[in-house]
PDB file of C-alpha atoms in Angstrom:
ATOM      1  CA  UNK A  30     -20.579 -30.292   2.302  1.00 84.00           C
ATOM      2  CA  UNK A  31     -16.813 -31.332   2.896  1.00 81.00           C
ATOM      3  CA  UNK A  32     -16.264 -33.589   5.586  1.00 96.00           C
ATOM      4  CA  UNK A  33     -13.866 -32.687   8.375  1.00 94.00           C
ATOM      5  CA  UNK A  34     -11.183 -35.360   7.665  1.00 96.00           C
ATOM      6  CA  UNK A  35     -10.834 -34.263   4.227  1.00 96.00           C
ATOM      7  CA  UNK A  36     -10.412 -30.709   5.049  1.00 95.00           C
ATOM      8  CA  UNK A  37      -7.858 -31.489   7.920  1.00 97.00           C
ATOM      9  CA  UNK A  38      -6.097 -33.593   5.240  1.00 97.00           C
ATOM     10  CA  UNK A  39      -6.203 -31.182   2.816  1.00 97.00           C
ATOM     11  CA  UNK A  40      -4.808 -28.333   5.025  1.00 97.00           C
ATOM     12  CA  UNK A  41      -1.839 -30.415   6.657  1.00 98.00           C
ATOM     13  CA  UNK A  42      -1.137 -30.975   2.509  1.00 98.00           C
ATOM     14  CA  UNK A  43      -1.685 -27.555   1.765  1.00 98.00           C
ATOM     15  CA  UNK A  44       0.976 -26.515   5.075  1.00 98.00           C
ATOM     16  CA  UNK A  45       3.963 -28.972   4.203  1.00 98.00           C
ATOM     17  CA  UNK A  46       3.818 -27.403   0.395  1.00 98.00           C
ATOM     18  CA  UNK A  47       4.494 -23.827   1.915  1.00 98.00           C
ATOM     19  CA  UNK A  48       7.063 -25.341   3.519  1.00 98.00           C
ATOM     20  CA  UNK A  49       8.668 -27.130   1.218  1.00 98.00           C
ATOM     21  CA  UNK A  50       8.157 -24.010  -1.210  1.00 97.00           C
ATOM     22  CA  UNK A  51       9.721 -21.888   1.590  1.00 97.00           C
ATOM     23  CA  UNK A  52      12.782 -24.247   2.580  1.00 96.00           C
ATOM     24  CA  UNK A  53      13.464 -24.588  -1.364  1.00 95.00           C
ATOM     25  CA  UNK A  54      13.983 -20.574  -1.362  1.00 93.00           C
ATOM     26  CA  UNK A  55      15.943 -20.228   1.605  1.00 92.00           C
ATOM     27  CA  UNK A  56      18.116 -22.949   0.208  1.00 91.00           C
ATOM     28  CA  UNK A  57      18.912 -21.224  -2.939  1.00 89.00           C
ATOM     29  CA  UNK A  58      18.924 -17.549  -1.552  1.00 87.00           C
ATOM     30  CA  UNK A  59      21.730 -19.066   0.613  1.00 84.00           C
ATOM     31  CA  UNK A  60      23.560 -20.901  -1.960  1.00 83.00           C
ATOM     32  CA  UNK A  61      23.481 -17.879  -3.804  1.00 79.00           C
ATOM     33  CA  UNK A  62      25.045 -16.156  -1.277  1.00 77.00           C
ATOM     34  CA  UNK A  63      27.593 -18.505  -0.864  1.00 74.00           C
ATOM     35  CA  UNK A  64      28.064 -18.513  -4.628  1.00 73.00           C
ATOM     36  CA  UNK A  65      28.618 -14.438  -4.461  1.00 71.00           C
ATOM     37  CA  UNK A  66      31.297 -14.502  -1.537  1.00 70.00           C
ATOM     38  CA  UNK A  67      33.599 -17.062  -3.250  1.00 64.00           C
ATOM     39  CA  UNK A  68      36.289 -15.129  -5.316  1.00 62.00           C
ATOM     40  CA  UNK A  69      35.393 -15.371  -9.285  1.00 50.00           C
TER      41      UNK A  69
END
């Protein structure tokens, strides 16, 4: 049996990663896109 503070923990950990993951590809998809508009 988990306790409750453990799971909350664990989820609130579990959230900011798919953030983070999610920020990180935003950031590059939009670099990228930068990167493709500027001539060469």
């Amino acid at each position: 049996q988990i306790s409750p503070t453990i799971l909350a923990v664990a989820t609130v950990l579990i959230a900011i990663s798919v953030l983070l993951l999610v920020t990180l590809e935003l950031l590059r998809r939009r670099s990228e896109k930068i990167r493709g508009m500027s001539p060469g």
